[in-house]
PDB file of C-alpha atoms in Angstrom:
ATOM      1  CA  MET D 195     -15.343   9.334  87.016  1.00 48.00           C
ATOM      2  CA  MET D 196     -16.151  12.666  88.676  1.00 45.00           C
ATOM      3  CA  THR D 197     -16.750  14.249  85.235  1.00 47.00           C
ATOM      4  CA  ARG D 198     -19.338  11.587  84.307  1.00 51.00           C
ATOM      5  CA  PHE D 199     -21.140  12.102  87.605  1.00 45.00           C
ATOM      6  CA  TRP D 200     -21.274  15.896  87.168  1.00 41.00           C
ATOM      7  CA  THR D 201     -22.481  15.534  83.599  1.00 46.00           C
ATOM      8  CA  ALA D 202     -25.263  13.156  84.657  1.00 49.00           C
ATOM      9  CA  ALA D 203     -26.354  15.502  87.441  1.00 49.00           C
ATOM     10  CA  LEU D 204     -26.439  18.439  85.027  1.00 43.00           C
ATOM     11  CA  LEU D 205     -28.548  16.478  82.539  1.00 46.00           C
ATOM     12  CA  ALA D 206     -30.987  15.512  85.297  1.00 50.00           C
ATOM     13  CA  THR D 207     -31.295  19.149  86.410  1.00 48.00           C
ATOM     14  CA  LEU D 208     -31.944  20.357  82.864  1.00 42.00           C
ATOM     15  CA  SER D 209     -34.539  17.635  82.317  1.00 51.00           C
ATOM     16  CA  PHE D 210     -36.387  18.639  85.518  1.00 45.00           C
ATOM     17  CA  ALA D 211     -36.291  22.320  84.495  1.00 43.00           C
ATOM     18  CA  SER D 212     -37.634  21.433  81.060  1.00 47.00           C
ATOM     19  CA  VAL D 213     -40.484  19.436  82.583  1.00 44.00           C
ATOM     20  CA  SER D 214     -41.301  22.296  85.020  1.00 49.00           C
ATOM     21  CA  LEU D 215     -41.291  24.898  82.279  1.00 46.00           C
ATOM     22  CA  GLY D 216     -43.440  22.671  80.076  1.00 52.00           C
ATOM     23  CA  GLY D 217     -46.006  22.237  82.885  1.00 53.00           C
ATOM     24  CA  ALA D 218     -46.058  25.961  83.584  1.00 54.00           C
ATOM     25  CA  ALA D 219     -46.506  26.732  79.882  1.00 58.00           C
ATOM     26  CA  HIS D 220     -49.356  24.252  79.679  1.00 58.00           C
ATOM     27  CA  ALA D 221     -51.053  25.797  82.764  1.00 59.00           C
ATOM     28  CA  GLN D 222     -50.598  29.291  81.386  1.00 62.00           C
ATOM     29  CA  SER D 223     -52.080  28.232  78.034  1.00 69.00           C
ATOM     30  CA  ALA D 224     -55.119  26.702  79.758  1.00 67.00           C
ATOM     31  CA  ILE D 225     -55.754  29.865  81.819  1.00 69.00           C
ATOM     32  CA  GLU D 226     -55.348  32.075  78.769  1.00 71.00           C
ATOM     33  CA  GLY D 227     -58.020  29.954  77.066  1.00 74.00           C
ATOM     34  CA  ARG D 228     -60.346  30.559  79.999  1.00 73.00           C
ATOM     35  CA  VAL D 229     -59.617  34.284  79.878  1.00 73.00           C
ATOM     36  CA  ASP D 230     -60.378  34.455  76.149  1.00 77.00           C
ATOM     37  CA  ARG D 231     -63.640  32.545  76.640  1.00 77.00           C
ATOM     38  CA  LEU D 232     -64.726  34.753  79.531  1.00 75.00           C
ATOM     39  CA  GLU D 233     -63.904  37.915  77.615  1.00 75.00           C
ATOM     40  CA  ARG D 234     -66.007  36.704  74.666  1.00 79.00           C
ATOM     41  CA  GLU D 235     -68.911  35.932  76.975  1.00 76.00           C
ATOM     42  CA  MET D 236     -68.496  39.317  78.654  1.00 74.00           C
ATOM     43  CA  ARG D 237     -68.722  41.142  75.343  1.00 75.00           C
ATOM     44  CA  ALA D 238     -71.817  39.113  74.379  1.00 73.00           C
ATOM     45  CA  VAL D 239     -73.538  39.954  77.674  1.00 70.00           C
ATOM     46  CA  GLN D 240     -72.634  43.625  77.357  1.00 69.00           C
ATOM     47  CA  ARG D 241     -74.068  43.770  73.868  1.00 70.00           C
ATOM     48  CA  LYS D 242     -77.324  42.340  75.245  1.00 67.00           C
ATOM     49  CA  VAL D 243     -77.499  44.548  78.347  1.00 65.00           C
ATOM     50  CA  PHE D 244     -76.281  47.700  76.578  1.00 62.00           C
ATOM     51  CA  PRO D 245     -77.816  47.587  73.063  1.00 63.00           C
ATOM     52  CA  GLY D 246     -76.608  50.155  70.585  1.00 59.00           C
ATOM     53  CA  GLY D 247     -73.048  50.075  71.854  1.00 55.00           C
ATOM     54  CA  ASN D 248     -71.731  49.362  68.320  1.00 53.00           C
ATOM     55  CA  GLY D 249     -69.768  46.418  69.598  1.00 50.00           C
ATOM     56  CA  GLN D 250     -67.597  48.559  71.804  1.00 53.00           C
ATOM     57  CA  TYR D 251     -66.124  47.010  74.877  1.00 51.00           C
ATOM     58  CA  PHE D 252     -67.356  48.604  78.081  1.00 52.00           C
ATOM     59  CA  PRO D 253     -64.755  48.821  80.835  1.00 56.00           C
ATOM     60  CA  PRO D 254     -65.557  46.492  83.726  1.00 54.00           C
ATOM     61  CA  GLU D 255     -66.849  47.894  86.970  1.00 53.00           C
ATOM     62  CA  ILE D 256     -64.659  45.441  88.870  1.00 52.00           C
ATOM     63  CA  THR D 257     -61.050  45.770  87.878  1.00 55.00           C
ATOM     64  CA  PRO D 258     -57.913  44.341  89.420  1.00 55.00           C
ATOM     65  CA  PRO D 259     -56.257  46.687  91.910  1.00 56.00           C
ATOM     66  CA  GLU D 260     -53.517  48.894  90.623  1.00 61.00           C
ATOM     67  CA  GLN D 261     -50.171  47.228  90.718  1.00 58.00           C
ATOM     68  CA  THR D 262     -47.584  49.078  92.732  1.00 60.00           C
ATOM     69  CA  ALA D 263     -43.932  48.750  92.087  1.00 57.00           C
ATOM     70  CA  PRO D 264     -42.563  45.900  94.197  1.00 55.00           C
ATOM     71  CA  ALA D 265     -40.058  46.725  96.855  1.00 56.00           C
ATOM     72  CA  PRO D 266     -36.490  45.741  96.143  1.00 56.00           C
ATOM     73  CA  GLY D 267     -35.936  42.124  96.917  1.00 52.00           C
ATOM     74  CA  VAL D 268     -39.641  41.141  96.596  1.00 50.00           C
ATOM     75  CA  PRO D 269     -40.155  38.582  93.811  1.00 54.00           C
ATOM     76  CA  ALA D 270     -42.407  39.688  90.897  1.00 58.00           C
ATOM     77  CA  THR D 271     -45.868  38.169  90.350  1.00 66.00           C
ATOM     78  CA  SER D 272     -45.834  35.202  88.032  1.00 73.00           C
ATOM     79  CA  PRO D 273     -47.826  35.279  84.733  1.00 72.00           C
ATOM     80  CA  VAL D 274     -50.031  32.469  86.019  1.00 71.00           C
ATOM     81  CA  ALA D 275     -51.010  34.546  89.067  1.00 77.00           C
ATOM     82  CA  ASP D 276     -51.813  37.558  86.845  1.00 74.00           C
ATOM     83  CA  LEU D 277     -54.024  35.452  84.582  1.00 74.00           C
ATOM     84  CA  THR D 278     -55.769  33.942  87.597  1.00 79.00           C
ATOM     85  CA  ALA D 279     -56.575  37.445  88.894  1.00 80.00           C
ATOM     86  CA  ARG D 280     -57.964  38.431  85.493  1.00 78.00           C
ATOM     87  CA  VAL D 281     -60.140  35.319  85.413  1.00 79.00           C
ATOM     88  CA  ALA D 282     -61.502  36.051  88.898  1.00 81.00           C
ATOM     89  CA  ALA D 283     -62.301  39.680  87.979  1.00 82.00           C
ATOM     90  CA  LEU D 284     -64.044  38.652  84.747  1.00 80.00           C
ATOM     91  CA  GLU D 285     -66.074  35.959  86.458  1.00 79.00           C
ATOM     92  CA  THR D 286     -67.207  38.403  89.145  1.00 84.00           C
ATOM     93  CA  GLN D 287     -68.196  41.051  86.591  1.00 81.00           C
ATOM     94  CA  LEU D 288     -69.979  38.519  84.380  1.00 80.00           C
ATOM     95  CA  SER D 289     -71.994  37.308  87.340  1.00 80.00           C
ATOM     96  CA  ALA D 290     -72.967  40.889  88.301  1.00 83.00           C
ATOM     97  CA  ILE D 291     -74.036  41.841  84.751  1.00 86.00           C
ATOM     98  CA  THR D 292     -76.012  38.627  84.314  1.00 81.00           C
ATOM     99  CA  GLY D 293     -77.866  39.290  87.564  1.00 79.00           C
ATOM    100  CA  GLN D 294     -78.624  42.867  86.517  1.00 81.00           C
ATOM    101  CA  ALA D 295     -79.955  41.669  83.152  1.00 79.00           C
ATOM    102  CA  GLU D 296     -82.278  39.210  84.877  1.00 79.00           C
ATOM    103  CA  GLN D 297     -83.552  41.948  87.204  1.00 79.00           C
ATOM    104  CA  ASN D 298     -84.213  44.259  84.238  1.00 83.00           C
ATOM    105  CA  GLN D 299     -86.130  41.546  82.413  1.00 76.00           C
ATOM    106  CA  PHE D 300     -88.219  40.858  85.507  1.00 75.00           C
ATOM    107  CA  LYS D 301     -89.044  44.567  85.923  1.00 79.00           C
ATOM    108  CA  LEU D 302     -89.938  44.819  82.235  1.00 75.00           C
ATOM    109  CA  ARG D 303     -92.353  41.911  82.565  1.00 73.00           C
ATOM    110  CA  GLN D 304     -93.929  43.602  85.580  1.00 73.00           C
ATOM    111  CA  LEU D 305     -94.401  46.846  83.618  1.00 75.00           C
ATOM    112  CA  GLU D 306     -95.920  44.982  80.670  1.00 72.00           C
ATOM    113  CA  ASP D 307     -98.348  43.142  82.956  1.00 71.00           C
ATOM    114  CA  ALA D 308     -99.339  46.377  84.717  1.00 70.00           C
ATOM    115  CA  PHE D 309     -99.943  48.165  81.411  1.00 66.00           C
ATOM    116  CA  ALA D 310    -102.007  45.265  80.077  1.00 64.00           C
ATOM    117  CA  GLY D 311    -104.164  45.352  83.223  1.00 66.00           C
ATOM    118  CA  TYR D 312    -104.621  49.120  82.945  1.00 58.00           C
ATOM    119  CA  LYS D 313    -105.612  48.807  79.273  1.00 57.00           C
ATOM    120  CA  ARG D 314    -108.152  46.100  80.046  1.00 61.00           C
ATOM    121  CA  ALA D 315    -109.693  48.205  82.819  1.00 60.00           C
ATOM    122  CA  THR D 316    -109.795  51.325  80.633  1.00 60.00           C
ATOM    123  CA  ASP D 317    -111.343  49.436  77.719  1.00 60.00           C
ATOM    124  CA  ALA D 318    -113.982  47.974  80.021  1.00 60.00           C
ATOM    125  CA  ARG D 319    -114.917  51.402  81.408  1.00 66.00           C
ATOM    126  CA  LEU D 320    -115.033  52.929  77.934  1.00 63.00           C
ATOM    127  CA  LYS D 321    -117.211  50.102  76.633  1.00 59.00           C
ATOM    128  CA  ALA D 322    -119.625  50.625  79.515  1.00 60.00           C
ATOM    129  CA  ILE D 323    -119.981  54.287  78.554  1.00 67.00           C
ATOM    130  CA  GLU D 324    -120.376  53.419  74.864  1.00 60.00           C
ATOM    131  CA  ASP D 325    -123.092  50.903  75.725  1.00 61.00           C
ATOM    132  CA  ALA D 326    -124.862  53.526  77.795  1.00 59.00           C
ATOM    133  CA  ALA D 327    -124.799  56.012  74.898  1.00 60.00           C
ATOM    134  CA  ALA D 328    -125.771  53.442  72.260  1.00 60.00           C
ATOM    135  CA  PRO D 329    -129.163  54.055  70.667  1.00 57.00           C
ATOM    136  CA  PRO D 330    -131.914  51.583  71.570  1.00 55.00           C
ATOM    137  CA  PRO D 331    -132.861  49.037  68.890  1.00 52.00           C
ATOM    138  CA  PRO D 332    -135.799  50.189  66.787  1.00 49.00           C
ATOM    139  CA  THR D 333    -139.058  48.645  67.881  1.00 47.00           C
ATOM    140  CA  GLY D 334    -140.704  46.387  65.360  1.00 46.00           C
ATOM    141  CA  ALA D 335    -137.675  46.304  63.092  1.00 44.00           C
ATOM    142  CA  SER D 336    -136.820  42.929  61.659  1.00 45.00           C
ATOM    143  CA  THR D 337    -133.546  41.709  60.223  1.00 46.00           C
ATOM    144  CA  PRO D 338    -133.827  40.869  56.507  1.00 44.00           C
ATOM    145  CA  PRO D 339    -133.128  37.217  55.702  1.00 45.00           C
ATOM    146  CA  PRO D 340    -129.758  36.316  54.184  1.00 46.00           C
ATOM    147  CA  GLY D 341    -129.621  37.004  50.470  1.00 47.00           C
ATOM    148  CA  ALA D 342    -132.524  39.442  50.528  1.00 42.00           C
ATOM    149  CA  PRO D 343    -131.913  42.643  48.544  1.00 46.00           C
ATOM    150  CA  ALA D 344    -130.999  45.627  50.629  1.00 45.00           C
ATOM    151  CA  THR D 345    -133.647  48.280  50.796  1.00 47.00           C
ATOM    152  CA  THR D 346    -132.584  51.761  49.758  1.00 52.00           C
ATOM    153  CA  PRO D 347    -133.831  54.525  52.034  1.00 48.00           C
ATOM    154  CA  PRO D 348    -135.946  57.129  50.316  1.00 54.00           C
ATOM    155  CA  PRO D 349    -134.080  60.264  49.262  1.00 55.00           C
ATOM    156  CA  ALA D 350    -134.140  63.098  51.733  1.00 46.00           C
ATOM    157  CA  LYS D 351    -136.469  65.910  50.977  1.00 48.00           C
ATOM    158  CA  PRO D 352    -134.737  69.140  50.032  1.00 51.00           C
ATOM    159  CA  VAL D 353    -134.683  71.643  52.847  1.00 48.00           C
ATOM    160  CA  ALA D 354    -136.383  74.871  51.971  1.00 58.00           C
ATOM    161  CA  VAL D 355    -134.125  77.887  52.280  1.00 70.00           C
ATOM    162  CA  ASP D 356    -135.502  80.624  54.476  1.00 81.00           C
ATOM    163  CA  PRO D 357    -134.287  83.923  53.004  1.00 88.00           C
ATOM    164  CA  ALA D 358    -134.767  85.756  56.270  1.00 89.00           C
ATOM    165  CA  ARG D 359    -132.782  83.155  58.188  1.00 91.00           C
ATOM    166  CA  ALA D 360    -130.026  83.117  55.593  1.00 90.00           C
ATOM    167  CA  LYS D 361    -129.802  86.898  55.786  1.00 91.00           C
ATOM    168  CA  ALA D 362    -129.618  86.793  59.596  1.00 91.00           C
ATOM    169  CA  VAL D 363    -126.874  84.148  59.518  1.00 92.00           C
ATOM    170  CA  ALA D 364    -124.896  86.158  56.980  1.00 92.00           C
ATOM    171  CA  ALA D 365    -125.094  89.155  59.294  1.00 93.00           C
ATOM    172  CA  ILE D 366    -123.166  87.338  62.039  1.00 95.00           C
ATOM    173  CA  GLU D 367    -119.596  88.570  61.890  1.00 94.00           C
ATOM    174  CA  LYS D 368    -116.873  86.091  61.020  1.00 94.00           C
ATOM    175  CA  PRO D 369    -113.612  86.727  62.898  1.00 94.00           C
ATOM    176  CA  ALA D 370    -110.387  87.019  60.923  1.00 93.00           C
ATOM    177  CA  THR D 371    -107.424  86.772  63.298  1.00 94.00           C
ATOM    178  CA  GLY D 372    -105.268  84.678  60.963  1.00 94.00           C
ATOM    179  CA  ASP D 373    -105.848  81.476  62.941  1.00 96.00           C
ATOM    180  CA  PRO D 374    -108.464  79.552  60.935  1.00 96.00           C
ATOM    181  CA  ALA D 375    -109.180  77.054  63.709  1.00 96.00           C
ATOM    182  CA  GLU D 376    -109.692  79.807  66.268  1.00 97.00           C
ATOM    183  CA  ASP D 377    -111.796  81.852  63.868  1.00 96.00           C
ATOM    184  CA  GLY D 378    -113.889  78.812  62.919  1.00 97.00           C
ATOM    185  CA  TYR D 379    -114.613  77.965  66.542  1.00 97.00           C
ATOM    186  CA  VAL D 380    -115.508  81.539  67.487  1.00 97.00           C
ATOM    187  CA  TYR D 381    -117.837  81.816  64.498  1.00 97.00           C
ATOM    188  CA  GLY D 382    -119.467  78.508  65.458  1.00 96.00           C
ATOM    189  CA  TYR D 383    -119.884  79.808  69.004  1.00 97.00           C
ATOM    190  CA  ARG D 384    -121.586  82.952  67.699  1.00 97.00           C
ATOM    191  CA  LEU D 385    -123.959  80.880  65.594  1.00 96.00           C
ATOM    192  CA  TRP D 386    -124.778  78.709  68.618  1.00 97.00           C
ATOM    193  CA  SER D 387    -125.306  81.758  70.823  1.00 96.00           C
ATOM    194  CA  ALA D 388    -127.718  83.166  68.227  1.00 96.00           C
ATOM    195  CA  LYS D 389    -129.544  79.788  68.307  1.00 96.00           C
ATOM    196  CA  TYR D 390    -128.800  78.926  64.704  1.00 96.00           C
ATOM    197  CA  TYR D 391    -128.081  75.393  65.747  1.00 96.00           C
ATOM    198  CA  ALA D 392    -128.011  73.713  62.337  1.00 95.00           C
ATOM    199  CA  GLU D 393    -125.467  76.216  61.023  1.00 96.00           C
ATOM    200  CA  ALA D 394    -123.451  75.958  64.228  1.00 96.00           C
ATOM    201  CA  GLU D 395    -123.365  72.159  63.955  1.00 96.00           C
ATOM    202  CA  THR D 396    -121.970  72.369  60.421  1.00 96.00           C
ATOM    203  CA  GLN D 397    -119.404  75.010  61.358  1.00 96.00           C
ATOM    204  CA  LEU D 398    -118.155  73.250  64.495  1.00 97.00           C
ATOM    205  CA  GLY D 399    -117.998  69.867  62.760  1.00 96.00           C
ATOM    206  CA  ASP D 400    -115.784  71.423  60.079  1.00 97.00           C
ATOM    207  CA  VAL D 401    -113.415  72.803  62.726  1.00 97.00           C
ATOM    208  CA  VAL D 402    -112.955  69.371  64.308  1.00 97.00           C
ATOM    209  CA  ALA D 403    -112.477  67.669  60.933  1.00 97.00           C
ATOM    210  CA  LYS D 404    -109.973  70.201  59.584  1.00 96.00           C
ATOM    211  CA  TYR D 405    -107.961  70.987  62.716  1.00 97.00           C
ATOM    212  CA  PRO D 406    -107.937  67.914  65.002  1.00 96.00           C
ATOM    213  CA  LYS D 407    -104.504  68.873  66.425  1.00 96.00           C
ATOM    214  CA  HIS D 408    -105.575  72.372  67.460  1.00 96.00           C
ATOM    215  CA  ARG D 409    -106.467  73.088  71.072  1.00 95.00           C
ATOM    216  CA  ARG D 410    -109.871  74.326  69.908  1.00 96.00           C
ATOM    217  CA  ALA D 411    -110.765  70.870  68.552  1.00 96.00           C
ATOM    218  CA  SER D 412    -111.932  69.731  71.988  1.00 96.00           C
ATOM    219  CA  TRP D 413    -113.841  72.995  72.452  1.00 97.00           C
ATOM    220  CA  ALA D 414    -115.549  72.649  69.069  1.00 97.00           C
ATOM    221  CA  GLN D 415    -116.473  68.992  69.663  1.00 97.00           C
ATOM    222  CA  ASN D 416    -117.967  69.830  73.062  1.00 97.00           C
ATOM    223  CA  LEU D 417    -119.920  72.785  71.669  1.00 97.00           C
ATOM    224  CA  LEU D 418    -121.116  70.579  68.815  1.00 97.00           C
ATOM    225  CA  GLY D 419    -122.697  68.297  71.405  1.00 97.00           C
ATOM    226  CA  ARG D 420    -124.218  71.305  73.140  1.00 97.00           C
ATOM    227  CA  ALA D 421    -125.722  72.460  69.844  1.00 97.00           C
ATOM    228  CA  TYR D 422    -127.266  69.034  69.233  1.00 97.00           C
ATOM    229  CA  LEU D 423    -128.574  69.026  72.794  1.00 96.00           C
ATOM    230  CA  ASP D 424    -130.195  72.446  72.387  1.00 96.00           C
ATOM    231  CA  ASP D 425    -131.502  71.387  68.956  1.00 96.00           C
ATOM    232  CA  ASN D 426    -133.429  68.552  70.668  1.00 96.00           C
ATOM    233  CA  GLN D 427    -131.182  65.835  69.234  1.00 96.00           C
ATOM    234  CA  PRO D 428    -130.003  64.035  72.394  1.00 96.00           C
ATOM    235  CA  GLN D 429    -128.811  60.942  70.525  1.00 95.00           C
ATOM    236  CA  GLN D 430    -126.513  62.991  68.276  1.00 96.00           C
ATOM    237  CA  ALA D 431    -125.420  64.994  71.322  1.00 96.00           C
ATOM    238  CA  ALA D 432    -124.479  61.835  73.233  1.00 95.00           C
ATOM    239  CA  ARG D 433    -122.372  60.651  70.300  1.00 95.00           C
ATOM    240  CA  ALA D 434    -120.628  64.010  70.035  1.00 96.00           C
ATOM    241  CA  PHE D 435    -119.802  64.117  73.740  1.00 96.00           C
ATOM    242  CA  LEU D 436    -118.551  60.535  73.722  1.00 95.00           C
ATOM    243  CA  THR D 437    -116.407  61.266  70.648  1.00 96.00           C
ATOM    244  CA  ASN D 438    -114.753  64.132  72.495  1.00 95.00           C
ATOM    245  CA  TYR D 439    -113.769  61.744  75.289  1.00 95.00           C
ATOM    246  CA  GLN D 440    -112.494  59.133  72.853  1.00 95.00           C
ATOM    247  CA  LYS D 441    -110.586  61.406  70.459  1.00 95.00           C
ATOM    248  CA  PHE D 442    -109.432  64.163  72.804  1.00 95.00           C
ATOM    249  CA  PRO D 443    -109.054  62.644  76.296  1.00 95.00           C
ATOM    250  CA  GLU D 444    -106.626  65.423  77.277  1.00 95.00           C
ATOM    251  CA  GLY D 445    -108.737  68.199  75.761  1.00 95.00           C
ATOM    252  CA  GLU D 446    -109.678  71.226  77.797  1.00 95.00           C
ATOM    253  CA  ARG D 447    -113.417  70.667  77.331  1.00 95.00           C
ATOM    254  CA  THR D 448    -113.468  66.877  77.618  1.00 95.00           C
ATOM    255  CA  PRO D 449    -114.542  66.875  81.303  1.00 96.00           C
ATOM    256  CA  ASP D 450    -117.478  69.124  80.343  1.00 96.00           C
ATOM    257  CA  SER D 451    -118.413  66.661  77.596  1.00 96.00           C
ATOM    258  CA  LEU D 452    -118.641  63.786  80.063  1.00 95.00           C
ATOM    259  CA  TYR D 453    -120.904  65.860  82.272  1.00 96.00           C
ATOM    260  CA  TYR D 454    -123.169  66.853  79.384  1.00 96.00           C
ATOM    261  CA  LEU D 455    -123.191  63.227  78.281  1.00 96.00           C
ATOM    262  CA  THR D 456    -125.140  62.485  81.460  1.00 95.00           C
ATOM    263  CA  VAL D 457    -127.627  65.216  80.485  1.00 95.00           C
ATOM    264  CA  ALA D 458    -128.065  63.640  77.049  1.00 95.00           C
ATOM    265  CA  LEU D 459    -128.510  60.181  78.553  1.00 95.00           C
ATOM    266  CA  LYS D 460    -131.106  61.585  80.913  1.00 94.00           C
ATOM    267  CA  LYS D 461    -133.055  62.999  77.961  1.00 94.00           C
ATOM    268  CA  LEU D 462    -132.803  59.636  76.203  1.00 94.00           C
ATOM    269  CA  GLY D 463    -134.417  57.952  79.197  1.00 93.00           C
ATOM    270  CA  LYS D 464    -131.367  55.858  80.077  1.00 93.00           C
ATOM    271  CA  PRO D 465    -131.402  54.151  83.502  1.00 94.00           C
ATOM    272  CA  SER D 466    -129.678  55.762  86.444  1.00 93.00           C
ATOM    273  CA  ALA D 467    -127.104  52.962  86.559  1.00 93.00           C
ATOM    274  CA  ASP D 468    -125.755  54.013  83.147  1.00 93.00           C
ATOM    275  CA  ILE D 469    -125.705  57.683  84.082  1.00 94.00           C
ATOM    276  CA  CYS D 470    -123.891  56.930  87.338  1.00 95.00           C
ATOM    277  CA  LYS D 471    -121.187  55.071  85.395  1.00 94.00           C
ATOM    278  CA  VAL D 472    -120.455  58.245  83.460  1.00 94.00           C
ATOM    279  CA  TYR D 473    -120.315  60.282  86.671  1.00 94.00           C
ATOM    280  CA  ALA D 474    -117.887  57.747  88.157  1.00 93.00           C
ATOM    281  CA  GLU D 475    -115.680  57.892  85.057  1.00 93.00           C
ATOM    282  CA  LEU D 476    -115.687  61.686  85.133  1.00 93.00           C
ATOM    283  CA  GLU D 477    -114.626  61.879  88.773  1.00 93.00           C
ATOM    284  CA  GLU D 478    -112.028  59.136  88.456  1.00 93.00           C
ATOM    285  CA  VAL D 479    -110.297  60.432  85.323  1.00 93.00           C
ATOM    286  CA  TYR D 480    -110.661  64.203  85.728  1.00 94.00           C
ATOM    287  CA  ALA D 481    -110.843  64.742  89.475  1.00 90.00           C
ATOM    288  CA  ALA D 482    -107.975  67.268  89.389  1.00 91.00           C
ATOM    289  CA  LYS D 483    -109.406  69.188  86.398  1.00 90.00           C
ATOM    290  CA  LEU D 484    -112.970  69.769  87.575  1.00 92.00           C
ATOM    291  CA  THR D 485    -113.873  73.420  88.059  1.00 93.00           C
ATOM    292  CA  PRO D 486    -115.875  74.386  91.173  1.00 94.00           C
ATOM    293  CA  GLN D 487    -118.981  74.868  89.003  1.00 94.00           C
ATOM    294  CA  LEU D 488    -118.555  71.460  87.381  1.00 94.00           C
ATOM    295  CA  LYS D 489    -118.001  69.807  90.753  1.00 93.00           C
ATOM    296  CA  ALA D 490    -121.255  71.322  92.016  1.00 94.00           C
ATOM    297  CA  ASP D 491    -123.132  70.184  88.898  1.00 94.00           C
ATOM    298  CA  VAL D 492    -121.770  66.647  89.257  1.00 94.00           C
ATOM    299  CA  ALA D 493    -122.726  66.538  92.945  1.00 94.00           C
ATOM    300  CA  ARG D 494    -126.288  67.605  92.129  1.00 95.00           C
ATOM    301  CA  GLY D 495    -126.516  65.103  89.288  1.00 94.00           C
ATOM    302  CA  ARG D 496    -125.271  62.228  91.407  1.00 94.00           C
ATOM    303  CA  ALA D 497    -127.728  63.099  94.140  1.00 94.00           C
ATOM    304  CA  ALA D 498    -130.600  63.245  91.653  1.00 94.00           C
ATOM    305  CA  GLU D 499    -129.710  59.802  90.248  1.00 93.00           C
ATOM    306  CA  LYS D 500    -129.013  58.426  93.735  1.00 93.00           C
ATOM    307  CA  CYS D 501    -125.570  57.209  92.674  1.00 93.00           C
ATOM    308  CA  LYS D 502    -123.622  55.225  95.235  1.00 89.00           C
ATOM    309  CA  PRO D 503    -120.590  57.071  96.658  1.00 80.00           C
TER     310      PRO D 503
END
């Protein structure tokens, strides 16, 4: 009788232990599933936030505290508790990285909006200057009707060669320092100084076309405009000065070109409002690069055109 009672009690105890272990195993399996899912999501977020990582796993910034050896007699942490701590750490890190990604996207949108606004403003200012330098429409000219044959302009008359002028131009020394861009600009400057404007225009135009990356490109383009201006071709001069601003905005002679653009516009009879726009652009873009002489010239020009401060 006692043996049957002890056997029944033992079977009941084993059944309870089996049920407990089965429940613990099920709980551990569920938590491990959560851990695996969170780790997959973490790697996906890290690949998005840190592109180019070659799929490597980045160590989390929030990690579980180091485990110290338990004192004798203290029970060890259960596997379920360890998995729960891992889940909490992963959830915290995932939340932090997701928030950082959202902040980065917001800042990127702000930068894109700011750049778009700056580009619109710059394009508007540049168009205003281009409109000011645009040639006036020819008076009395009519647009041919659609389908009408295009008229061919008459051929240009050959320019007579002046032997004395050609001899004088040939007498101007051409530098030979080994830097073709530098030599070309200096030779163009000597031609301009000797008032051989047509030859200087050809020489300086060649320098800009052949060596646009050279520092002298901006110098040559500016001097090309000066040559046109001195050759009584203000329309060509205005185009040359405007081209220097468009092609070489960081050039050393670009601020001078904007100033001389106002001189060309003045000779073309443009209204003061257009000339003042160029002065405003010059002072806004190149305020830190204006020489004392250029500042004085701009001040006199603004006063003469009665530009608003």
